[in-house]
Amino acid sequence: MKREARDEQLERMQHSAAHVMAEAVQHLFPEAKFGIGPTIENGFYYDFELPRPLTPDDLPVIEDKMGEFILRDASFVTEQMSKKRARELFADQPYKLELLEEIPEADVTIYKHGSFWDLCRGPHLNSTGELRAVKLTRIAGAYWRGDEKRPMLQRIYGVAFESEEQLGEYLQRQAEAAKRDHRKLGKDLDLFSTHEEIGPGLICWHPRGALVRRIIEDYWKDEHDKRGYDIIYTPHIAKLDLWKTSGHWEFYRESLYPPMEIEGQHYMLRPMNCLGHILIYKSRLRSYRDLPIRYAELGTVYRYERTGVLYGMARVRGFTQDDAHIFCRPDQVEDELLEVVRLAQFMMSSFGFEEYEVFLSTRPERYAGTAAMWEEATESLRHVLDRLALDYEEDPGEGVFYGPKIDVKLRDALGHEWQGPTIQVDFNLPQRFHFCYIGEDGSEHSVTMIHRTVLGAMERFVACLTEHYGGAFPVWLAPVQAVIIPIADRHADYAHGVEADLRSEGVRAIVDDRSERMNLKIREAQLEKVPYMLIVGDKEVASASASLRARSNEDLGPEAVAAIKSRIKTAIESRS
Amino acid sequence: MKREARDEQLERMQHSAAHVMAEAVQHLFPEAKFGIGPTIENGFYYDFELPRPLTPDDLPVIEDKMGEFILRDASFVTEQMSKKRARELFADQPYKLELLEEIPEADVTIYKHGSFWDLCRGPHLNSTGELRAVKLTRIAGAYWRGDEKRPMLQRIYGVAFESEEQLGEYLQRQAEAAKRDHRKLGKDLDLFSTHEEIGPGLICWHPRGALVRRIIEDYWKDEHDKRGYDIIYTPHIAKLDLWKTSGHWEFYRESLYPPMEIEGQHYMLRPMNCLGHILIYKSRLRSYRDLPIRYAELGTVYRYERTGVLYGMARVRGFTQDDAHIFCRPDQVEDELLEVVRLAQFMMSSFGFEEYEVFLSTRPERYAGTAAMWEEATESLRHVLDRLALDYEEDPGEGVFYGPKIDVKLRDALGHEWQGPTIQVDFNLPQRFHFCYIGEDGSEHSVTMIHRTVLGAMERFVACLTEHYGGAFPVWLAPVQAVIIPIADRHADYAHGVEADLRSEGVRAIVDDRSERMNLKIREAQLEKVPYMLIVGDKEVASASASLRARSNEDLGPEAVAAIKSRIKTAIESRS
């Protein structure tokens, strides 16, 4: 409760700061027309129509003016009035008048402080003097009401905190997040690109990003081999009718790509991998002895998302799920779920995620299957989480219509949340596609189907990893693990010998033998977050060694090449 | 010339056999109406309208009747006559009358022998007695003129050879080919399936087929790593405009999937992987020092083919090319081509193909680039083939419009030809997408682009491998390498111990502990073409050994488990 009260106070602070900012803008631009000024996560904004475009230089000027108004400690006063009176008050504010017309009540609420009043429900601080630490962060354009046919207003974003210290921490976190933004690092480290010519949300994986992905995929495949999964491949398109049978066409229409007509048949890009897996399951008669069957696929799917919500590799239109479908007998469900959760935990810890939150979503109002089936499966999921002593939060009624599920959210090094593993029991598809197994009694029994991903999507997962590690991937994932830097041209042969030596043991080493200064090469290798730099000159050539430096710029001193090799190999094997 | 003469004689034989078959059918079914009766590769057929459907039992009866006519040794006699006279002759043969109307000349040629005459240009044997060995092979339905709106006729296929011995060899080869048909083996060995629900020509790779593919892909990736390729991933769809810029929309329209509209933009499934690679190349400025750049992708593409030409995994609508694009300076072209051909040779021999034919296609009438560019590139290709002492055939004017190419056709164990590696120089895309490199002189220079695949497509290649090996994949490719068969239940623990031992060394071993008879298990493992069977009973348990049997059914005798392990590992490593 204490936290809630604090959140409420912060919310008041943000909102009041927006009003004070508007007052400052009104003072600096008396012709300003005001749009809306809501609070948002971690801050606030206000939209204005102004006589000239703002520049970043305007922000400190506005901040200074806000400082004056804060010092005046003007009280926030609320007043209820008729719409008619409000219309007079906002006579020269066309956007406010428009908003007024949409309020169904006869009376409206106004908040005033100093020389500024606004159409507003509040709540606010008692007075402007309660504002402790405010910072305007950026300017953007925004269509009035988000409608591109309406005027483009100017939006100023800001943040407000309870102390300068908190603001400082926030700004520092923001700066760190900006440095770790996978879109920025994706460019700096040459990991991936998107292209207007191809279309938004469609990722081209450059050599280094593709290598990180491939290492993850190989590791994923090995772990799935060990755990009795069969890895398969199924097509990216299928007849539309199949998606009608499955229910995807009915329930997810808005995120599907439009059908393509071939020889009078409609085909569609797949939004999910499950249907091919089901058809392979159904291609033979399956006996109770054959189960569980676990089909896994690194399957690329395509889903339509509005351009506006696309975000680097984290939210895209085409992505490769690390998907699997488990077909099992009812008596196997719990063990299968247990092993899936264990695998998910194993994978998360392999990639350095120790913090995550687990959510269990239960039966919604509309559902496939019977209430008893839901109860049993949900109980299995609870039981599995209990057996693993995992804390979880229950989301009552938040399951998808086809079955209960477990969602895991990862927390990266900056505390940002990412969608992680998902595990879903499905009562819908077994009914719609009538698949079964032959029991010991010789008759048909219904199969339980489990959908699961443990990384989610390669695109989002690599984005998340990039931000988690700030681009400094652990040695086993680093696209280049060692750069060998010859001090002078005469050391180049030795450098290439060391390179070959390291490569023969599977270390991804390269020589930087450009005719540039050594310090520049070291700096560039550090910017590329290469874990190890081996600098080699006369002394090193003579002693079969290298002067070792870490990407943190730590000088690890001279070390025999054999020792360096084993150091790097140990780091790779320990995945540290 | 001798061979040509022999081919001509064989052709005459096939054609005359078709006439004799028609004569026999006329004798057995006096109401028969005759369609056409051409020769085809390795044989002949004739289409008939008959009063009842034929069954396979009819074939020996027709063959017997043909035998009689052959014994009579009737001469083939030709006669030229006016169309009017021919119309009278074929008055009760509506299909012949229809054919007659389409002959522009005033006179037509008739061939007669015995009681049968036909509208025919010949040539034929001198007399039916020259037919040595004839066999009718099968019955099929065929629309008149291939038009599904016209009547369905009955087609009888046959073959004719110069001797019974040749016929016998041919029939044996056919039987062997049928046993090796990858569509049959794909089902028997549970490698893949297609599904009417998904659509024709779209492959679902079952666990065992997918494992073969994965082993090939992993091998392919390793070899590409070693050879300085960068493996990348690019999206399966892109804006249609990109395919207009490239020329694909203009030149390959009939094999493209129809566009999909999203937010007013048209997108298309990719028929080729090159454009994503070009955009990655173009995403940075490239210097002469950066070249060659070799981007490789196991890229799935989609091309429309008529349902009628689809054929198992060998001709499909969606396939994964083992694609690569090399961007290099003109002075690097020849070395790059040389290395590509070497890699192709290496890959073919790795997979057991020692026989292949090489074709060099040169400038067609319409072409991109200049004649000088073509001359230079073609000369480089010739030079590379000469340097490698490779025999090749030149196809003058048969290059695609954008550049000269080398095509390699593989011959499988039965002598069938398969499309293998292709290497193409491209003068078109560098112009259309304006990509270049910065030379030592600081100015822009045009890049040479090479497209190449060394396996072609994973689907076709695995189909080819399956037929080449008759499903008995070499040990390193076999999805299951060893089956351990306990003689009685009390040997199951030991069997599982041996399984774990083999698996720990990377051998794909399984235990068959079903309660079935040992002989049945051995037979089934042989049908599944598992390279090694380890039978374990009391004696083997006591001596830490197994009784080893090969899939050829060869009894390899008792052998210590350690020795078996090293035997299998040696077989894997030698890829034999």
CSV table of N, CA and C in Angstrom, one decimal, chain A residues 187-190 193 195-200 202-207 210-211 213-214 217-218 221-222 225 230-239 242 256-263 267 269 276 279-280 282-284 286 289 295 300 302 304-307 317 514, chain B residues 187-190 193 195-200 202-207 210-211 213-214 217-218 221-222 225 230-239 242 256-263 267 269 276 279-280 282-284 286 289 295 300 302 304-307 317 514:
chain,number,residue,atom,x,y,z
A,187,LYS,N,23.4,-1.8,-35.2
A,187,LYS,CA,24.1,-1.0,-36.3
A,187,LYS,C,25.6,-1.0,-35.9
A,188,ASP,N,26.0,-0.6,-34.7
A,188,ASP,CA,27.4,-0.4,-34.3
A,188,ASP,C,28.1,-1.7,-34.5
A,189,LEU,N,27.5,-2.8,-34.0
A,189,LEU,CA,28.2,-4.1,-34.1
A,189,LEU,C,27.9,-4.9,-35.4
A,190,ASP,N,27.2,-4.2,-36.3
A,190,ASP,CA,26.9,-4.8,-37.6
A,190,ASP,C,26.1,-6.2,-37.4
A,193,SER,N,20.0,-5.5,-40.1
A,193,SER,CA,19.4,-4.3,-40.6
A,193,SER,C,18.0,-4.6,-41.1
A,195,HIS,N,15.2,-2.8,-44.1
A,195,HIS,CA,15.4,-2.0,-45.3
A,195,HIS,C,14.0,-1.6,-45.8
A,196,GLU,N,13.8,-0.3,-46.1
A,196,GLU,CA,12.6,0.2,-46.6
A,196,GLU,C,12.2,-0.6,-47.9
A,197,GLU,N,13.2,-1.0,-48.7
A,197,GLU,CA,13.0,-1.7,-49.9
A,197,GLU,C,12.3,-3.1,-49.7
A,198,ILE,N,12.7,-3.7,-48.6
A,198,ILE,CA,12.1,-5.1,-48.3
A,198,ILE,C,10.8,-4.9,-47.6
A,199,GLY,N,10.8,-3.9,-46.6
A,199,GLY,CA,9.6,-3.6,-45.9
A,199,GLY,C,9.9,-3.6,-44.4
A,200,PRO,N,9.1,-2.9,-43.6
A,200,PRO,CA,9.4,-2.8,-42.2
A,200,PRO,C,9.1,-4.1,-41.5
A,202,LEU,N,11.0,-6.6,-41.2
A,202,LEU,CA,11.6,-7.8,-41.8
A,202,LEU,C,13.1,-7.8,-41.7
A,203,ILE,N,13.7,-8.7,-41.0
A,203,ILE,CA,15.1,-8.6,-40.5
A,203,ILE,C,16.0,-9.2,-41.5
A,204,CYS,N,17.1,-8.5,-41.9
A,204,CYS,CA,18.2,-9.1,-42.5
A,204,CYS,C,19.3,-9.3,-41.5
A,205,TRP,N,19.7,-10.5,-41.3
A,205,TRP,CA,20.8,-10.8,-40.3
A,205,TRP,C,22.1,-10.7,-40.9
A,206,HIS,N,22.9,-9.8,-40.5
A,206,HIS,CA,24.3,-9.7,-41.1
A,206,HIS,C,25.2,-10.8,-40.5
A,207,PRO,N,26.4,-11.0,-41.1
A,207,PRO,CA,27.2,-12.1,-40.7
A,207,PRO,C,27.3,-12.3,-39.2
A,210,ALA,N,24.0,-13.1,-37.5
A,210,ALA,CA,23.6,-14.4,-37.9
A,210,ALA,C,24.5,-15.5,-37.2
A,211,LEU,N,25.7,-15.1,-36.9
A,211,LEU,CA,26.6,-16.1,-36.2
A,211,LEU,C,26.1,-16.3,-34.7
A,213,ARG,N,23.1,-15.9,-33.7
A,213,ARG,CA,21.8,-16.7,-33.9
A,213,ARG,C,22.2,-18.2,-34.1
A,214,ARG,N,23.1,-18.4,-34.9
A,214,ARG,CA,23.5,-19.8,-35.3
A,214,ARG,C,24.0,-20.5,-34.0
A,217,GLU,N,21.1,-21.3,-32.0
A,217,GLU,CA,20.3,-22.4,-32.6
A,217,GLU,C,21.0,-23.7,-32.4
A,218,ASP,N,22.3,-23.8,-32.6
A,218,ASP,CA,23.0,-25.0,-32.5
A,218,ASP,C,22.9,-25.6,-31.0
A,221,LYS,N,19.4,-26.8,-30.5
A,221,LYS,CA,19.2,-28.1,-31.2
A,221,LYS,C,19.8,-29.3,-30.3
A,222,ASP,N,21.1,-29.0,-29.9
A,222,ASP,CA,21.7,-30.1,-29.1
A,222,ASP,C,20.9,-30.4,-27.8
A,225,ASP,N,18.0,-32.4,-28.8
A,225,ASP,CA,18.3,-33.8,-29.1
A,225,ASP,C,18.4,-34.6,-27.8
A,230,ASP,N,12.3,-34.4,-31.6
A,230,ASP,CA,12.6,-34.6,-33.0
A,230,ASP,C,12.5,-33.3,-33.7
A,231,ILE,N,13.6,-32.9,-34.3
A,231,ILE,CA,13.6,-31.6,-35.0
A,231,ILE,C,13.1,-31.8,-36.5
A,232,ILE,N,12.2,-31.0,-36.9
A,232,ILE,CA,11.5,-31.2,-38.2
A,232,ILE,C,11.5,-29.8,-39.0
A,233,TYR,N,11.1,-29.9,-40.2
A,233,TYR,CA,10.9,-28.7,-41.0
A,233,TYR,C,9.6,-28.8,-41.7
A,234,THR,N,8.8,-27.7,-41.7
A,234,THR,CA,7.5,-27.7,-42.4
A,234,THR,C,7.4,-26.4,-43.2
A,235,PRO,N,6.5,-26.4,-44.2
A,235,PRO,CA,6.5,-25.2,-45.1
A,235,PRO,C,6.0,-23.9,-44.5
A,236,HIS,N,6.4,-22.8,-45.1
A,236,HIS,CA,5.9,-21.5,-44.6
A,236,HIS,C,4.6,-21.1,-45.1
A,237,ILE,N,4.1,-21.8,-46.1
A,237,ILE,CA,2.7,-21.5,-46.6
A,237,ILE,C,1.9,-22.8,-46.5
A,238,ALA,N,0.6,-22.6,-46.5
A,238,ALA,CA,-0.4,-23.7,-46.5
A,238,ALA,C,-1.7,-23.2,-47.0
A,239,LYS,N,-2.6,-24.1,-47.5
A,239,LYS,CA,-3.9,-23.7,-48.0
A,239,LYS,C,-4.6,-23.0,-46.9
A,242,LEU,N,-6.9,-24.8,-44.3
A,242,LEU,CA,-6.3,-25.4,-43.1
A,242,LEU,C,-6.4,-24.4,-41.9
A,256,LEU,N,-3.1,-11.7,-39.7
A,256,LEU,CA,-2.7,-12.7,-40.8
A,256,LEU,C,-2.3,-11.9,-42.1
A,257,TYR,N,-1.4,-12.5,-42.8
A,257,TYR,CA,-1.1,-11.9,-44.2
A,257,TYR,C,-2.3,-12.3,-45.1
A,258,PRO,N,-2.5,-11.5,-46.1
A,258,PRO,CA,-3.7,-11.8,-47.0
A,258,PRO,C,-3.3,-13.1,-47.9
A,259,PRO,N,-4.4,-13.8,-48.2
A,259,PRO,CA,-4.2,-15.1,-49.0
A,259,PRO,C,-3.6,-14.8,-50.4
A,260,MET,N,-3.0,-15.8,-51.0
A,260,MET,CA,-2.5,-15.8,-52.4
A,260,MET,C,-3.2,-16.9,-53.1
A,261,GLU,N,-3.7,-16.5,-54.3
A,261,GLU,CA,-4.4,-17.5,-55.1
A,261,GLU,C,-3.5,-18.2,-56.1
A,262,ILE,N,-3.5,-19.5,-56.1
A,262,ILE,CA,-2.7,-20.4,-57.0
A,262,ILE,C,-3.7,-21.5,-57.5
A,263,GLU,N,-3.8,-21.6,-58.8
A,263,GLU,CA,-4.7,-22.6,-59.4
A,263,GLU,C,-6.0,-22.7,-58.7
A,267,TYR,N,-3.7,-19.7,-50.6
A,267,TYR,CA,-2.7,-20.1,-49.7
A,267,TYR,C,-2.4,-18.9,-48.8
A,269,LEU,N,0.6,-17.4,-45.8
A,269,LEU,CA,1.8,-17.4,-45.0
A,269,LEU,C,1.4,-17.9,-43.6
A,276,GLY,N,1.6,-27.9,-39.5
A,276,GLY,CA,2.4,-28.9,-40.2
A,276,GLY,C,2.8,-30.1,-39.2
A,279,LEU,N,-0.1,-32.4,-38.9
A,279,LEU,CA,-0.2,-33.3,-40.1
A,279,LEU,C,0.9,-34.4,-40.1
A,280,ILE,N,2.0,-34.1,-39.6
A,280,ILE,CA,3.1,-35.2,-39.5
A,280,ILE,C,2.6,-36.2,-38.5
A,282,LYS,N,-0.3,-36.9,-37.7
A,282,LYS,CA,-1.4,-37.7,-38.3
A,282,LYS,C,-1.0,-38.6,-39.4
A,283,SER,N,0.2,-38.5,-39.9
A,283,SER,CA,0.6,-39.2,-41.1
A,283,SER,C,0.7,-40.7,-40.9
A,284,ARG,N,0.8,-41.1,-39.6
A,284,ARG,CA,0.8,-42.6,-39.3
A,284,ARG,C,-0.2,-42.8,-38.1
A,286,ARG,N,-0.7,-43.7,-34.5
A,286,ARG,CA,0.3,-43.6,-33.3
A,286,ARG,C,-0.3,-44.5,-32.2
A,289,ARG,N,2.4,-46.6,-27.1
A,289,ARG,CA,3.8,-46.8,-26.9
A,289,ARG,C,4.7,-45.7,-27.6
A,295,TYR,N,7.8,-32.8,-31.4
A,295,TYR,CA,8.3,-32.2,-32.6
A,295,TYR,C,8.8,-30.8,-32.4
A,300,THR,N,10.0,-20.2,-39.0
A,300,THR,CA,9.8,-18.8,-39.3
A,300,THR,C,8.3,-18.6,-39.6
A,302,TYR,N,5.0,-15.5,-40.1
A,302,TYR,CA,4.8,-14.1,-40.5
A,302,TYR,C,3.4,-13.6,-39.9
A,304,TYR,N,1.1,-10.0,-39.3
A,304,TYR,CA,1.0,-8.5,-39.6
A,304,TYR,C,0.9,-7.8,-38.3
A,305,GLU,N,1.7,-6.8,-38.1
A,305,GLU,CA,1.6,-5.8,-37.0
A,305,GLU,C,1.7,-4.4,-37.7
A,306,ARG,N,1.0,-3.5,-37.1
A,306,ARG,CA,1.0,-2.1,-37.7
A,306,ARG,C,2.4,-1.6,-37.7
A,307,THR,N,2.8,-0.8,-38.7
A,307,THR,CA,4.1,-0.2,-38.8
A,307,THR,C,4.5,0.5,-37.5
A,317,ARG,N,7.6,-8.3,-38.1
A,317,ARG,CA,6.5,-9.0,-38.8
A,317,ARG,C,6.9,-10.4,-39.2
A,514,ARG,N,45.6,-4.2,-40.7
A,514,ARG,CA,45.5,-2.9,-41.4
A,514,ARG,C,46.7,-2.1,-41.0
B,187,LYS,N,8.3,-42.7,-47.9
B,187,LYS,CA,7.2,-43.2,-47.1
B,187,LYS,C,7.8,-44.4,-46.3
B,188,ASP,N,8.4,-45.3,-46.9
B,188,ASP,CA,8.9,-46.5,-46.2
B,188,ASP,C,9.9,-46.2,-45.0
B,189,LEU,N,10.7,-45.2,-45.3
B,189,LEU,CA,11.7,-44.8,-44.3
B,189,LEU,C,11.3,-43.7,-43.4
B,190,ASP,N,10.0,-43.2,-43.7
B,190,ASP,CA,9.4,-42.1,-42.9
B,190,ASP,C,10.3,-40.8,-43.0
B,193,SER,N,6.7,-36.1,-46.1
B,193,SER,CA,5.3,-36.3,-46.6
B,193,SER,C,4.9,-35.0,-47.3
B,195,HIS,N,1.0,-33.0,-48.2
B,195,HIS,CA,-0.4,-33.1,-47.7
B,195,HIS,C,-1.3,-32.3,-48.5
B,196,GLU,N,-2.4,-32.9,-49.0
B,196,GLU,CA,-3.4,-32.2,-49.7
B,196,GLU,C,-3.9,-30.9,-48.9
B,197,GLU,N,-3.9,-31.1,-47.6
B,197,GLU,CA,-4.4,-29.9,-46.8
B,197,GLU,C,-3.5,-28.7,-46.8
B,198,ILE,N,-2.2,-29.0,-47.0
B,198,ILE,CA,-1.2,-27.9,-47.0
B,198,ILE,C,-1.1,-27.4,-48.5
B,199,GLY,N,-1.1,-28.4,-49.4
B,199,GLY,CA,-1.0,-28.0,-50.8
B,199,GLY,C,0.1,-28.8,-51.5
B,200,PRO,N,0.0,-29.1,-52.8
B,200,PRO,CA,1.0,-29.9,-53.5
B,200,PRO,C,2.4,-29.2,-53.5
B,202,LEU,N,4.7,-29.0,-51.3
B,202,LEU,CA,5.2,-28.3,-50.1
B,202,LEU,C,5.5,-29.4,-49.1
B,203,ILE,N,6.8,-29.5,-48.8
B,203,ILE,CA,7.3,-30.7,-48.1
B,203,ILE,C,7.3,-30.6,-46.6
B,204,CYS,N,6.8,-31.6,-45.9
B,204,CYS,CA,6.9,-31.7,-44.5
B,204,CYS,C,8.0,-32.7,-44.2
B,205,TRP,N,9.1,-32.3,-43.6
B,205,TRP,CA,10.2,-33.2,-43.3
B,205,TRP,C,10.0,-33.9,-42.0
B,206,HIS,N,9.8,-35.2,-42.0
B,206,HIS,CA,9.6,-36.0,-40.8
B,206,HIS,C,11.0,-36.1,-40.1
B,207,PRO,N,10.9,-36.5,-38.8
B,207,PRO,CA,12.2,-36.5,-38.0
B,207,PRO,C,13.4,-37.1,-38.7
B,210,ALA,N,14.4,-35.1,-41.7
B,210,ALA,CA,14.9,-33.8,-41.2
B,210,ALA,C,16.3,-34.0,-40.7
B,211,LEU,N,16.6,-35.1,-40.1
B,211,LEU,CA,17.9,-35.4,-39.5
B,211,LEU,C,19.0,-35.5,-40.6
B,213,ARG,N,18.7,-34.1,-43.5
B,213,ARG,CA,18.9,-32.7,-44.0
B,213,ARG,C,19.8,-31.9,-43.1
B,214,ARG,N,19.6,-32.1,-41.8
B,214,ARG,CA,20.4,-31.3,-40.8
B,214,ARG,C,21.8,-31.7,-40.8
B,217,GLU,N,23.2,-30.1,-43.8
B,217,GLU,CA,23.3,-28.6,-43.6
B,217,GLU,C,24.5,-28.3,-42.7
B,218,ASP,N,24.6,-29.1,-41.6
B,218,ASP,CA,25.8,-28.8,-40.7
B,218,ASP,C,27.1,-28.9,-41.4
B,221,LYS,N,27.6,-26.0,-43.6
B,221,LYS,CA,28.0,-24.8,-42.9
B,221,LYS,C,29.4,-24.9,-42.5
B,222,ASP,N,29.9,-26.0,-42.0
B,222,ASP,CA,31.3,-26.1,-41.6
B,222,ASP,C,32.2,-25.9,-42.8
B,225,ASP,N,32.2,-22.2,-43.5
B,225,ASP,CA,33.0,-21.5,-42.6
B,225,ASP,C,34.5,-21.6,-43.0
B,230,ASP,N,30.4,-16.1,-45.2
B,230,ASP,CA,29.6,-15.6,-44.0
B,230,ASP,C,28.2,-16.1,-44.2
B,231,ILE,N,27.7,-16.8,-43.2
B,231,ILE,CA,26.3,-17.3,-43.3
B,231,ILE,C,25.3,-16.3,-42.7
B,232,ILE,N,24.3,-16.0,-43.5
B,232,ILE,CA,23.3,-15.0,-43.1
B,232,ILE,C,21.9,-15.5,-43.2
B,233,TYR,N,21.0,-14.7,-42.7
B,233,TYR,CA,19.5,-15.0,-42.8
B,233,TYR,C,18.8,-13.8,-43.4
B,234,THR,N,18.0,-14.0,-44.4
B,234,THR,CA,17.2,-12.9,-44.9
B,234,THR,C,15.7,-13.3,-45.0
B,235,PRO,N,14.8,-12.3,-45.1
B,235,PRO,CA,13.3,-12.7,-45.0
B,235,PRO,C,12.8,-13.4,-46.2
B,236,HIS,N,11.7,-14.1,-46.0
B,236,HIS,CA,11.1,-14.9,-47.1
B,236,HIS,C,10.2,-14.0,-48.0
B,237,ILE,N,9.9,-12.8,-47.5
B,237,ILE,CA,9.0,-11.9,-48.3
B,237,ILE,C,9.7,-10.5,-48.4
B,238,ALA,N,9.3,-9.8,-49.4
B,238,ALA,CA,9.8,-8.5,-49.6
B,238,ALA,C,8.8,-7.7,-50.5
B,239,LYS,N,8.9,-6.4,-50.5
B,239,LYS,CA,8.0,-5.6,-51.3
B,239,LYS,C,8.2,-6.0,-52.8
B,242,LEU,N,10.8,-4.3,-55.1
B,242,LEU,CA,12.1,-4.8,-55.2
B,242,LEU,C,12.3,-5.8,-56.3
B,256,LEU,N,6.1,-16.9,-60.2
B,256,LEU,CA,6.1,-16.1,-58.9
B,256,LEU,C,4.7,-16.3,-58.3
B,257,TYR,N,4.7,-16.3,-56.9
B,257,TYR,CA,3.5,-16.3,-56.2
B,257,TYR,C,2.8,-14.9,-56.3
B,258,PRO,N,1.5,-14.9,-56.2
B,258,PRO,CA,0.9,-13.6,-56.4
B,258,PRO,C,1.2,-12.7,-55.2
B,259,PRO,N,1.2,-11.4,-55.4
B,259,PRO,CA,1.5,-10.4,-54.3
B,259,PRO,C,0.4,-10.4,-53.2
B,260,MET,N,0.8,-10.0,-52.0
B,260,MET,CA,-0.1,-9.8,-50.9
B,260,MET,C,0.0,-8.3,-50.5
B,261,GLU,N,-1.2,-7.7,-50.3
B,261,GLU,CA,-1.2,-6.3,-49.9
B,261,GLU,C,-1.4,-6.1,-48.4
B,262,ILE,N,-0.4,-5.3,-47.9
B,262,ILE,CA,-0.4,-4.9,-46.5
B,262,ILE,C,-0.2,-3.4,-46.5
B,263,GLU,N,-1.1,-2.7,-45.8
B,263,GLU,CA,-0.9,-1.2,-45.6
B,263,GLU,C,-0.7,-0.5,-47.0
B,267,TYR,N,3.5,-7.1,-51.2
B,267,TYR,CA,4.7,-7.9,-50.8
B,267,TYR,C,4.6,-9.2,-51.6
B,269,LEU,N,6.3,-13.4,-51.9
B,269,LEU,CA,7.2,-14.5,-51.4
B,269,LEU,C,8.4,-14.5,-52.3
B,276,GLY,N,18.1,-9.8,-50.7
B,276,GLY,CA,18.5,-9.5,-49.3
B,276,GLY,C,20.0,-9.4,-49.2
B,279,LEU,N,21.2,-6.1,-50.4
B,279,LEU,CA,20.9,-5.0,-49.5
B,279,LEU,C,21.8,-5.0,-48.3
B,280,ILE,N,22.2,-6.2,-47.9
B,280,ILE,CA,23.2,-6.3,-46.8
B,280,ILE,C,24.6,-5.8,-47.3
B,282,LYS,N,25.0,-3.6,-49.6
B,282,LYS,CA,24.9,-2.2,-49.7
B,282,LYS,C,24.7,-1.4,-48.4
B,283,SER,N,24.6,-2.1,-47.3
B,283,SER,CA,24.3,-1.4,-46.0
B,283,SER,C,25.5,-0.7,-45.5
B,284,ARG,N,26.7,-0.9,-46.0
B,284,ARG,CA,27.9,-0.2,-45.7
B,284,ARG,C,28.6,0.2,-46.9
B,286,ARG,N,31.8,-0.4,-49.0
B,286,ARG,CA,32.7,-1.5,-49.1
B,286,ARG,C,34.0,-1.0,-49.8
B,289,ARG,N,39.6,-3.5,-50.1
B,289,ARG,CA,40.2,-4.4,-49.1
B,289,ARG,C,39.2,-5.4,-48.5
B,295,TYR,N,28.5,-14.2,-49.1
B,295,TYR,CA,27.3,-14.4,-48.3
B,295,TYR,C,26.6,-15.7,-48.6
B,300,THR,N,15.1,-20.6,-48.0
B,300,THR,CA,13.9,-21.2,-48.6
B,300,THR,C,13.2,-20.2,-49.5
B,302,TYR,N,10.1,-19.8,-52.8
B,302,TYR,CA,8.9,-20.4,-53.3
B,302,TYR,C,8.6,-20.0,-54.8
B,304,TYR,N,6.1,-20.9,-58.2
B,304,TYR,CA,5.0,-21.7,-58.7
B,304,TYR,C,5.4,-22.6,-59.8
B,305,GLU,N,4.9,-23.9,-59.7
B,305,GLU,CA,5.1,-24.8,-60.8
B,305,GLU,C,3.7,-25.5,-60.9
B,306,ARG,N,3.3,-25.8,-62.1
B,306,ARG,CA,2.0,-26.5,-62.3
B,306,ARG,C,2.0,-27.8,-61.5
B,307,THR,N,0.8,-28.1,-60.9
B,307,THR,CA,0.6,-29.3,-60.2
B,307,THR,C,1.2,-30.5,-60.9
B,317,ARG,N,7.3,-26.8,-54.9
B,317,ARG,CA,7.0,-25.4,-55.0
B,317,ARG,C,7.7,-24.6,-53.9
B,514,ARG,N,10.8,-53.9,-28.1
B,514,ARG,CA,9.4,-54.4,-28.2
B,514,ARG,C,9.3,-55.9,-28.0
